[in-house]
Amino acid sequence: MVSKYPISRRRISRGWRKQKGSTLVESTLCFLGFVFLTFGLMEFSMAVYAYNFVTYGASSGARWASMHGTNSAAPATTDSIQTMVRNQAISLVRNSVNVTTAWVPDNQPGSVVQVTVTYNVIPLVHLVMRNNMTVRSTSKVVIAN
């Protein structure tokens, strides 16, 4: 019997029947790669976000402390700076944001205030980062008031 399809088309269709299950395997491998890439990107992005916040928190805490020296109506204390920085920590675990403050020599105008903020980044699924990572930033400002 003569086929209405040319010979080359019959060869392609025979090869296609042999590879029916390969679509499922290839789709699964692509999906796994996509999932690993997505979760890895989420872990890395969270670490970058935490580092950016720590940098911002240290500079804003030092700036706030420099404007609230002993001559101001509400002088800055270690607890007030800690509360101010932690209240700005959106989407981070606020109790894990550590804020330390040092005045050299004291909280008088012309002295230096140093604010250090640290945060421990815990990975979601340990794809990009295998261990916890601590990010830290320090800012020093001269007290103006």
Short mmCIF file of N, CA and C in Angstrom, two decimals:
data_model
loop_
_atom_site.label_atom_id
_atom_site.label_comp_id
_atom_site.label_asym_id
_atom_site.label_seq_id
_atom_site.Cartn_x
_atom_site.Cartn_y
_atom_site.Cartn_z
N MET A 1 0.85 -1.17 0.00
CA MET A 1 0.00 0.00 0.00
C MET A 1 0.90 1.24 0.00
N VAL A 2 0.48 2.20 -0.73
CA VAL A 2 1.26 3.41 -0.89
C VAL A 2 0.76 4.45 0.10
N SER A 3 1.68 5.02 0.84
CA SER A 3 1.32 6.04 1.81
C SER A 3 1.19 7.39 1.14
N LYS A 4 0.28 8.19 1.65
CA LYS A 4 0.12 9.52 1.07
C LYS A 4 1.18 10.51 1.55
N TYR A 5 1.98 10.09 2.57
CA TYR A 5 3.05 10.94 3.06
C TYR A 5 4.38 10.52 2.43
N PRO A 6 5.24 11.47 2.21
CA PRO A 6 6.56 11.09 1.67
C PRO A 6 7.38 10.34 2.72
N ILE A 7 8.47 9.75 2.28
CA ILE A 7 9.30 8.91 3.14
C ILE A 7 9.87 9.69 4.32
N SER A 8 10.31 10.92 4.09
CA SER A 8 10.92 11.69 5.18
C SER A 8 9.93 11.93 6.31
N ARG A 9 8.68 12.11 6.00
CA ARG A 9 7.68 12.36 7.05
C ARG A 9 7.44 11.09 7.87
N ARG A 10 7.46 9.94 7.22
CA ARG A 10 7.28 8.68 7.95
C ARG A 10 8.44 8.45 8.93
N ARG A 11 9.65 8.81 8.55
CA ARG A 11 10.81 8.64 9.42
C ARG A 11 10.70 9.55 10.65
N ILE A 12 10.25 10.77 10.46
CA ILE A 12 10.10 11.70 11.57
C ILE A 12 9.05 11.20 12.55
N SER A 13 7.93 10.72 12.05
CA SER A 13 6.87 10.27 12.94
C SER A 13 7.29 9.04 13.73
N ARG A 14 8.10 8.16 13.12
CA ARG A 14 8.59 7.00 13.87
C ARG A 14 9.52 7.44 15.00
N GLY A 15 10.39 8.42 14.73
CA GLY A 15 11.30 8.93 15.76
C GLY A 15 10.53 9.63 16.87
N TRP A 16 9.45 10.29 16.52
CA TRP A 16 8.65 10.99 17.52
C TRP A 16 7.99 10.01 18.47
N ARG A 17 7.54 8.88 17.97
CA ARG A 17 6.90 7.89 18.83
C ARG A 17 7.89 7.31 19.84
N LYS A 18 9.14 7.24 19.47
CA LYS A 18 10.15 6.70 20.38
C LYS A 18 10.46 7.67 21.51
N GLN A 19 10.19 8.96 21.35
CA GLN A 19 10.57 9.97 22.33
C GLN A 19 9.36 10.52 23.09
N LYS A 20 8.28 9.79 23.19
CA LYS A 20 7.07 10.31 23.84
C LYS A 20 7.30 10.66 25.32
N GLY A 21 8.02 9.87 26.07
CA GLY A 21 8.23 10.11 27.50
C GLY A 21 9.28 11.16 27.81
N SER A 22 10.05 11.57 26.83
CA SER A 22 11.12 12.53 27.09
C SER A 22 10.58 13.92 27.42
N THR A 23 9.40 14.26 26.98
CA THR A 23 8.82 15.57 27.28
C THR A 23 8.60 15.73 28.78
N LEU A 24 8.12 14.70 29.41
CA LEU A 24 7.88 14.76 30.86
C LEU A 24 9.20 14.92 31.62
N VAL A 25 10.22 14.20 31.23
CA VAL A 25 11.52 14.28 31.90
C VAL A 25 12.14 15.66 31.69
N GLU A 26 12.11 16.17 30.48
CA GLU A 26 12.68 17.49 30.20
C GLU A 26 11.92 18.59 30.92
N SER A 27 10.60 18.48 30.98
CA SER A 27 9.80 19.48 31.70
C SER A 27 10.13 19.48 33.19
N THR A 28 10.29 18.30 33.76
CA THR A 28 10.62 18.19 35.17
C THR A 28 11.99 18.81 35.46
N LEU A 29 12.98 18.55 34.62
CA LEU A 29 14.31 19.12 34.82
C LEU A 29 14.28 20.64 34.70
N CYS A 30 13.53 21.15 33.73
CA CYS A 30 13.42 22.61 33.58
C CYS A 30 12.71 23.23 34.77
N PHE A 31 11.67 22.58 35.27
CA PHE A 31 10.94 23.10 36.42
C PHE A 31 11.82 23.12 37.66
N LEU A 32 12.60 22.07 37.88
CA LEU A 32 13.51 22.03 39.03
C LEU A 32 14.55 23.15 38.94
N GLY A 33 15.08 23.36 37.74
CA GLY A 33 16.02 24.47 37.56
C GLY A 33 15.39 25.80 37.85
N PHE A 34 14.16 25.99 37.42
CA PHE A 34 13.43 27.23 37.68
C PHE A 34 13.19 27.42 39.17
N VAL A 35 12.81 26.37 39.88
CA VAL A 35 12.55 26.46 41.32
C VAL A 35 13.84 26.80 42.07
N PHE A 36 14.95 26.12 41.74
CA PHE A 36 16.23 26.42 42.40
C PHE A 36 16.66 27.86 42.13
N LEU A 37 16.50 28.32 40.92
CA LEU A 37 16.87 29.69 40.58
C LEU A 37 16.00 30.69 41.33
N THR A 38 14.71 30.42 41.43
CA THR A 38 13.79 31.33 42.12
C THR A 38 14.11 31.42 43.61
N PHE A 39 14.27 30.28 44.27
CA PHE A 39 14.56 30.31 45.70
C PHE A 39 15.95 30.87 45.99
N GLY A 40 16.91 30.59 45.13
CA GLY A 40 18.24 31.17 45.29
C GLY A 40 18.20 32.68 45.17
N LEU A 41 17.43 33.17 44.22
CA LEU A 41 17.29 34.62 44.05
C LEU A 41 16.60 35.24 45.26
N MET A 42 15.63 34.55 45.83
CA MET A 42 14.95 35.07 47.02
C MET A 42 15.90 35.14 48.21
N GLU A 43 16.74 34.12 48.39
CA GLU A 43 17.71 34.14 49.50
C GLU A 43 18.70 35.29 49.33
N PHE A 44 19.24 35.42 48.15
CA PHE A 44 20.22 36.47 47.89
C PHE A 44 19.60 37.84 48.06
N SER A 45 18.38 38.02 47.58
CA SER A 45 17.70 39.31 47.69
C SER A 45 17.43 39.67 49.15
N MET A 46 17.07 38.69 49.96
CA MET A 46 16.83 38.97 51.38
C MET A 46 18.11 39.39 52.08
N ALA A 47 19.23 38.78 51.73
CA ALA A 47 20.51 39.18 52.33
C ALA A 47 20.90 40.60 51.92
N VAL A 48 20.68 40.94 50.66
CA VAL A 48 20.99 42.30 50.19
C VAL A 48 20.07 43.31 50.87
N TYR A 49 18.79 42.96 51.02
CA TYR A 49 17.85 43.85 51.69
C TYR A 49 18.27 44.08 53.14
N ALA A 50 18.66 43.01 53.83
CA ALA A 50 19.09 43.15 55.23
C ALA A 50 20.33 44.03 55.33
N TYR A 51 21.27 43.86 54.40
CA TYR A 51 22.47 44.70 54.43
C TYR A 51 22.12 46.17 54.18
N ASN A 52 21.23 46.42 53.22
CA ASN A 52 20.82 47.80 52.96
C ASN A 52 20.12 48.42 54.16
N PHE A 53 19.28 47.64 54.84
CA PHE A 53 18.61 48.18 56.02
C PHE A 53 19.60 48.48 57.13
N VAL A 54 20.55 47.56 57.36
CA VAL A 54 21.52 47.76 58.43
C VAL A 54 22.31 49.05 58.17
N THR A 55 22.69 49.28 56.93
CA THR A 55 23.42 50.51 56.59
C THR A 55 22.55 51.73 56.83
N TYR A 56 21.30 51.67 56.38
CA TYR A 56 20.38 52.79 56.58
C TYR A 56 20.09 53.00 58.07
N GLY A 57 19.88 51.92 58.80
CA GLY A 57 19.57 52.02 60.23
C GLY A 57 20.71 52.65 61.03
N ALA A 58 21.94 52.30 60.70
CA ALA A 58 23.08 52.88 61.42
C ALA A 58 23.20 54.37 61.14
N SER A 59 23.04 54.76 59.88
CA SER A 59 23.18 56.19 59.56
C SER A 59 22.02 57.01 60.10
N SER A 60 20.80 56.48 60.02
CA SER A 60 19.66 57.25 60.53
C SER A 60 19.68 57.31 62.06
N GLY A 61 20.12 56.23 62.71
CA GLY A 61 20.24 56.25 64.17
C GLY A 61 21.29 57.23 64.65
N ALA A 62 22.43 57.29 63.96
CA ALA A 62 23.48 58.24 64.33
C ALA A 62 23.03 59.68 64.07
N ARG A 63 22.35 59.88 62.96
CA ARG A 63 21.85 61.23 62.65
C ARG A 63 20.82 61.68 63.69
N TRP A 64 19.91 60.76 64.08
CA TRP A 64 18.89 61.09 65.08
C TRP A 64 19.56 61.39 66.43
N ALA A 65 20.57 60.60 66.80
CA ALA A 65 21.26 60.82 68.07
C ALA A 65 22.03 62.13 68.06
N SER A 66 22.56 62.51 66.90
CA SER A 66 23.31 63.77 66.84
C SER A 66 22.40 64.98 67.00
N MET A 67 21.15 64.85 66.63
CA MET A 67 20.20 65.96 66.78
C MET A 67 19.54 65.97 68.15
N HIS A 68 19.71 64.92 68.93
CA HIS A 68 19.11 64.83 70.26
C HIS A 68 20.19 64.68 71.32
N GLY A 69 21.09 65.65 71.39
CA GLY A 69 22.13 65.65 72.42
C GLY A 69 21.55 66.08 73.76
N THR A 70 22.42 66.35 74.73
CA THR A 70 21.95 66.70 76.07
C THR A 70 21.25 68.05 76.11
N ASN A 71 21.50 68.93 75.14
CA ASN A 71 20.84 70.24 75.12
C ASN A 71 19.44 70.19 74.51
N SER A 72 19.04 69.08 73.94
CA SER A 72 17.70 69.02 73.33
C SER A 72 16.65 68.71 74.40
N ALA A 73 15.38 68.88 74.02
CA ALA A 73 14.28 68.66 74.97
C ALA A 73 14.19 67.20 75.38
N ALA A 74 14.45 66.28 74.44
CA ALA A 74 14.41 64.85 74.73
C ALA A 74 15.77 64.25 74.34
N PRO A 75 16.73 64.22 75.26
CA PRO A 75 18.06 63.71 74.91
C PRO A 75 18.02 62.24 74.50
N ALA A 76 18.90 61.89 73.57
CA ALA A 76 18.97 60.51 73.09
C ALA A 76 19.61 59.61 74.13
N THR A 77 19.06 58.41 74.25
CA THR A 77 19.65 57.37 75.09
C THR A 77 19.86 56.14 74.22
N THR A 78 20.57 55.18 74.75
CA THR A 78 20.79 53.94 74.00
C THR A 78 19.47 53.27 73.69
N ASP A 79 18.54 53.25 74.66
CA ASP A 79 17.24 52.61 74.44
C ASP A 79 16.41 53.35 73.40
N SER A 80 16.44 54.69 73.42
CA SER A 80 15.64 55.44 72.45
C SER A 80 16.17 55.28 71.02
N ILE A 81 17.49 55.20 70.88
CA ILE A 81 18.07 54.97 69.55
C ILE A 81 17.73 53.56 69.08
N GLN A 82 17.83 52.60 69.98
CA GLN A 82 17.50 51.21 69.65
C GLN A 82 16.05 51.08 69.21
N THR A 83 15.14 51.72 69.92
CA THR A 83 13.73 51.68 69.57
C THR A 83 13.48 52.35 68.22
N MET A 84 14.12 53.50 67.98
CA MET A 84 13.93 54.21 66.73
C MET A 84 14.40 53.38 65.53
N VAL A 85 15.56 52.72 65.66
CA VAL A 85 16.08 51.91 64.55
C VAL A 85 15.23 50.66 64.36
N ARG A 86 14.85 49.99 65.43
CA ARG A 86 14.05 48.77 65.30
C ARG A 86 12.66 49.05 64.72
N ASN A 87 12.08 50.21 65.01
CA ASN A 87 10.77 50.54 64.45
C ASN A 87 10.82 50.73 62.94
N GLN A 88 12.00 50.98 62.39
CA GLN A 88 12.14 51.13 60.95
C GLN A 88 12.43 49.81 60.24
N ALA A 89 12.63 48.74 60.98
CA ALA A 89 12.99 47.44 60.41
C ALA A 89 11.74 46.73 59.90
N ILE A 90 11.34 47.08 58.69
CA ILE A 90 10.16 46.46 58.08
C ILE A 90 10.59 45.18 57.38
N SER A 91 9.86 44.12 57.57
CA SER A 91 10.05 42.78 57.01
C SER A 91 11.30 42.08 57.54
N LEU A 92 11.86 42.59 58.62
CA LEU A 92 12.94 41.90 59.32
C LEU A 92 12.44 41.54 60.72
N VAL A 93 13.07 40.58 61.34
CA VAL A 93 12.72 40.22 62.71
C VAL A 93 13.29 41.32 63.61
N ARG A 94 12.41 42.14 64.17
CA ARG A 94 12.85 43.33 64.90
C ARG A 94 13.68 43.01 66.13
N ASN A 95 13.37 41.91 66.79
CA ASN A 95 14.15 41.56 67.98
C ASN A 95 15.56 41.08 67.62
N SER A 96 15.79 40.73 66.36
CA SER A 96 17.11 40.28 65.92
C SER A 96 17.99 41.43 65.46
N VAL A 97 17.42 42.64 65.38
CA VAL A 97 18.21 43.81 65.00
C VAL A 97 18.91 44.31 66.25
N ASN A 98 20.24 44.20 66.28
CA ASN A 98 21.02 44.62 67.45
C ASN A 98 21.61 46.00 67.20
N VAL A 99 21.36 46.91 68.12
CA VAL A 99 21.84 48.28 68.00
C VAL A 99 22.70 48.59 69.22
N THR A 100 23.94 49.00 68.97
CA THR A 100 24.82 49.45 70.06
C THR A 100 25.21 50.89 69.80
N THR A 101 25.30 51.65 70.88
CA THR A 101 25.60 53.07 70.78
C THR A 101 26.77 53.41 71.70
N ALA A 102 27.65 54.29 71.21
CA ALA A 102 28.77 54.75 72.02
C ALA A 102 28.95 56.24 71.79
N TRP A 103 29.10 56.98 72.89
CA TRP A 103 29.37 58.40 72.81
C TRP A 103 30.82 58.63 73.22
N VAL A 104 31.54 59.43 72.42
CA VAL A 104 32.94 59.72 72.75
C VAL A 104 33.09 61.22 72.90
N PRO A 105 33.36 61.80 74.00
CA PRO A 105 33.43 61.19 75.33
C PRO A 105 32.06 61.06 75.99
N ASP A 106 31.10 61.94 75.67
CA ASP A 106 29.77 61.86 76.29
C ASP A 106 28.75 62.40 75.29
N ASN A 107 27.52 62.66 75.76
CA ASN A 107 26.42 63.09 74.89
C ASN A 107 26.33 64.61 74.78
N GLN A 108 27.46 65.30 74.82
CA GLN A 108 27.51 66.76 74.74
C GLN A 108 27.72 67.19 73.29
N PRO A 109 27.27 68.42 72.93
CA PRO A 109 27.54 68.92 71.59
C PRO A 109 29.05 68.96 71.31
N GLY A 110 29.43 68.56 70.11
CA GLY A 110 30.83 68.48 69.74
C GLY A 110 31.43 67.11 69.94
N SER A 111 30.77 66.24 70.71
CA SER A 111 31.23 64.87 70.89
C SER A 111 30.80 64.03 69.68
N VAL A 112 31.27 62.82 69.64
CA VAL A 112 30.95 61.92 68.53
C VAL A 112 30.06 60.80 69.04
N VAL A 113 29.00 60.50 68.28
CA VAL A 113 28.15 59.36 68.59
C VAL A 113 28.40 58.29 67.52
N GLN A 114 28.54 57.07 67.97
CA GLN A 114 28.77 55.94 67.06
C GLN A 114 27.64 54.94 67.24
N VAL A 115 26.95 54.62 66.16
CA VAL A 115 25.85 53.65 66.20
C VAL A 115 26.23 52.47 65.31
N THR A 116 26.18 51.27 65.88
CA THR A 116 26.47 50.04 65.14
C THR A 116 25.21 49.18 65.12
N VAL A 117 24.81 48.75 63.93
CA VAL A 117 23.62 47.91 63.77
C VAL A 117 24.07 46.59 63.15
N THR A 118 23.66 45.47 63.76
CA THR A 118 23.95 44.14 63.22
C THR A 118 22.65 43.36 63.08
N TYR A 119 22.65 42.45 62.10
CA TYR A 119 21.48 41.60 61.88
C TYR A 119 21.97 40.25 61.38
N ASN A 120 21.38 39.18 61.88
CA ASN A 120 21.74 37.83 61.48
C ASN A 120 20.76 37.35 60.40
N VAL A 121 21.25 37.17 59.17
CA VAL A 121 20.42 36.72 58.05
C VAL A 121 20.37 35.20 58.08
N ILE A 122 19.14 34.66 58.16
CA ILE A 122 18.94 33.22 58.17
C ILE A 122 18.40 32.81 56.80
N PRO A 123 19.08 31.91 56.07
CA PRO A 123 18.62 31.53 54.73
C PRO A 123 17.29 30.80 54.77
N LEU A 124 16.53 30.91 53.68
CA LEU A 124 15.23 30.25 53.59
C LEU A 124 15.38 28.75 53.38
N VAL A 125 16.07 28.35 52.33
CA VAL A 125 16.21 26.93 52.01
C VAL A 125 17.67 26.52 51.81
N HIS A 126 18.60 27.38 52.16
CA HIS A 126 20.04 27.08 52.13
C HIS A 126 20.54 26.69 50.74
N LEU A 127 20.05 27.35 49.70
CA LEU A 127 20.55 27.09 48.35
C LEU A 127 21.76 27.94 48.02
N VAL A 128 21.65 29.24 48.24
CA VAL A 128 22.75 30.15 47.93
C VAL A 128 23.69 30.25 49.12
N MET A 129 23.13 30.48 50.30
CA MET A 129 23.92 30.59 51.53
C MET A 129 23.74 29.32 52.34
N ARG A 130 24.83 28.68 52.68
CA ARG A 130 24.74 27.45 53.47
C ARG A 130 24.61 27.73 54.96
N ASN A 131 25.21 28.82 55.43
CA ASN A 131 25.19 29.16 56.86
C ASN A 131 24.55 30.52 57.06
N ASN A 132 24.22 30.82 58.30
CA ASN A 132 23.72 32.16 58.63
C ASN A 132 24.81 33.19 58.35
N MET A 133 24.38 34.40 57.98
CA MET A 133 25.33 35.46 57.67
C MET A 133 24.98 36.67 58.52
N THR A 134 25.98 37.25 59.16
CA THR A 134 25.78 38.45 59.97
C THR A 134 26.21 39.66 59.16
N VAL A 135 25.28 40.62 59.02
CA VAL A 135 25.61 41.88 58.35
C VAL A 135 25.71 42.97 59.40
N ARG A 136 26.65 43.88 59.21
CA ARG A 136 26.94 44.90 60.22
C ARG A 136 27.32 46.20 59.54
N SER A 137 26.90 47.30 60.16
CA SER A 137 27.27 48.62 59.67
C SER A 137 27.44 49.56 60.86
N THR A 138 28.40 50.48 60.74
CA THR A 138 28.67 51.45 61.78
C THR A 138 28.66 52.85 61.18
N SER A 139 28.10 53.80 61.93
CA SER A 139 28.08 55.18 61.49
C SER A 139 28.48 56.08 62.65
N LYS A 140 29.31 57.09 62.35
CA LYS A 140 29.77 58.05 63.36
C LYS A 140 29.36 59.45 62.90
N VAL A 141 28.80 60.22 63.84
CA VAL A 141 28.36 61.58 63.56
C VAL A 141 28.71 62.46 64.75
N VAL A 142 29.04 63.72 64.48
CA VAL A 142 29.31 64.69 65.56
C VAL A 142 27.97 65.20 66.07
N ILE A 143 27.81 65.27 67.40
CA ILE A 143 26.58 65.73 68.01
C ILE A 143 26.46 67.25 67.81
N ALA A 144 25.33 67.65 67.24
CA ALA A 144 25.13 69.07 66.91
C ALA A 144 24.36 69.82 67.97
N ASN A 145 23.48 69.15 68.70
CA ASN A 145 22.62 69.85 69.63
C ASN A 145 22.75 69.26 71.02
#
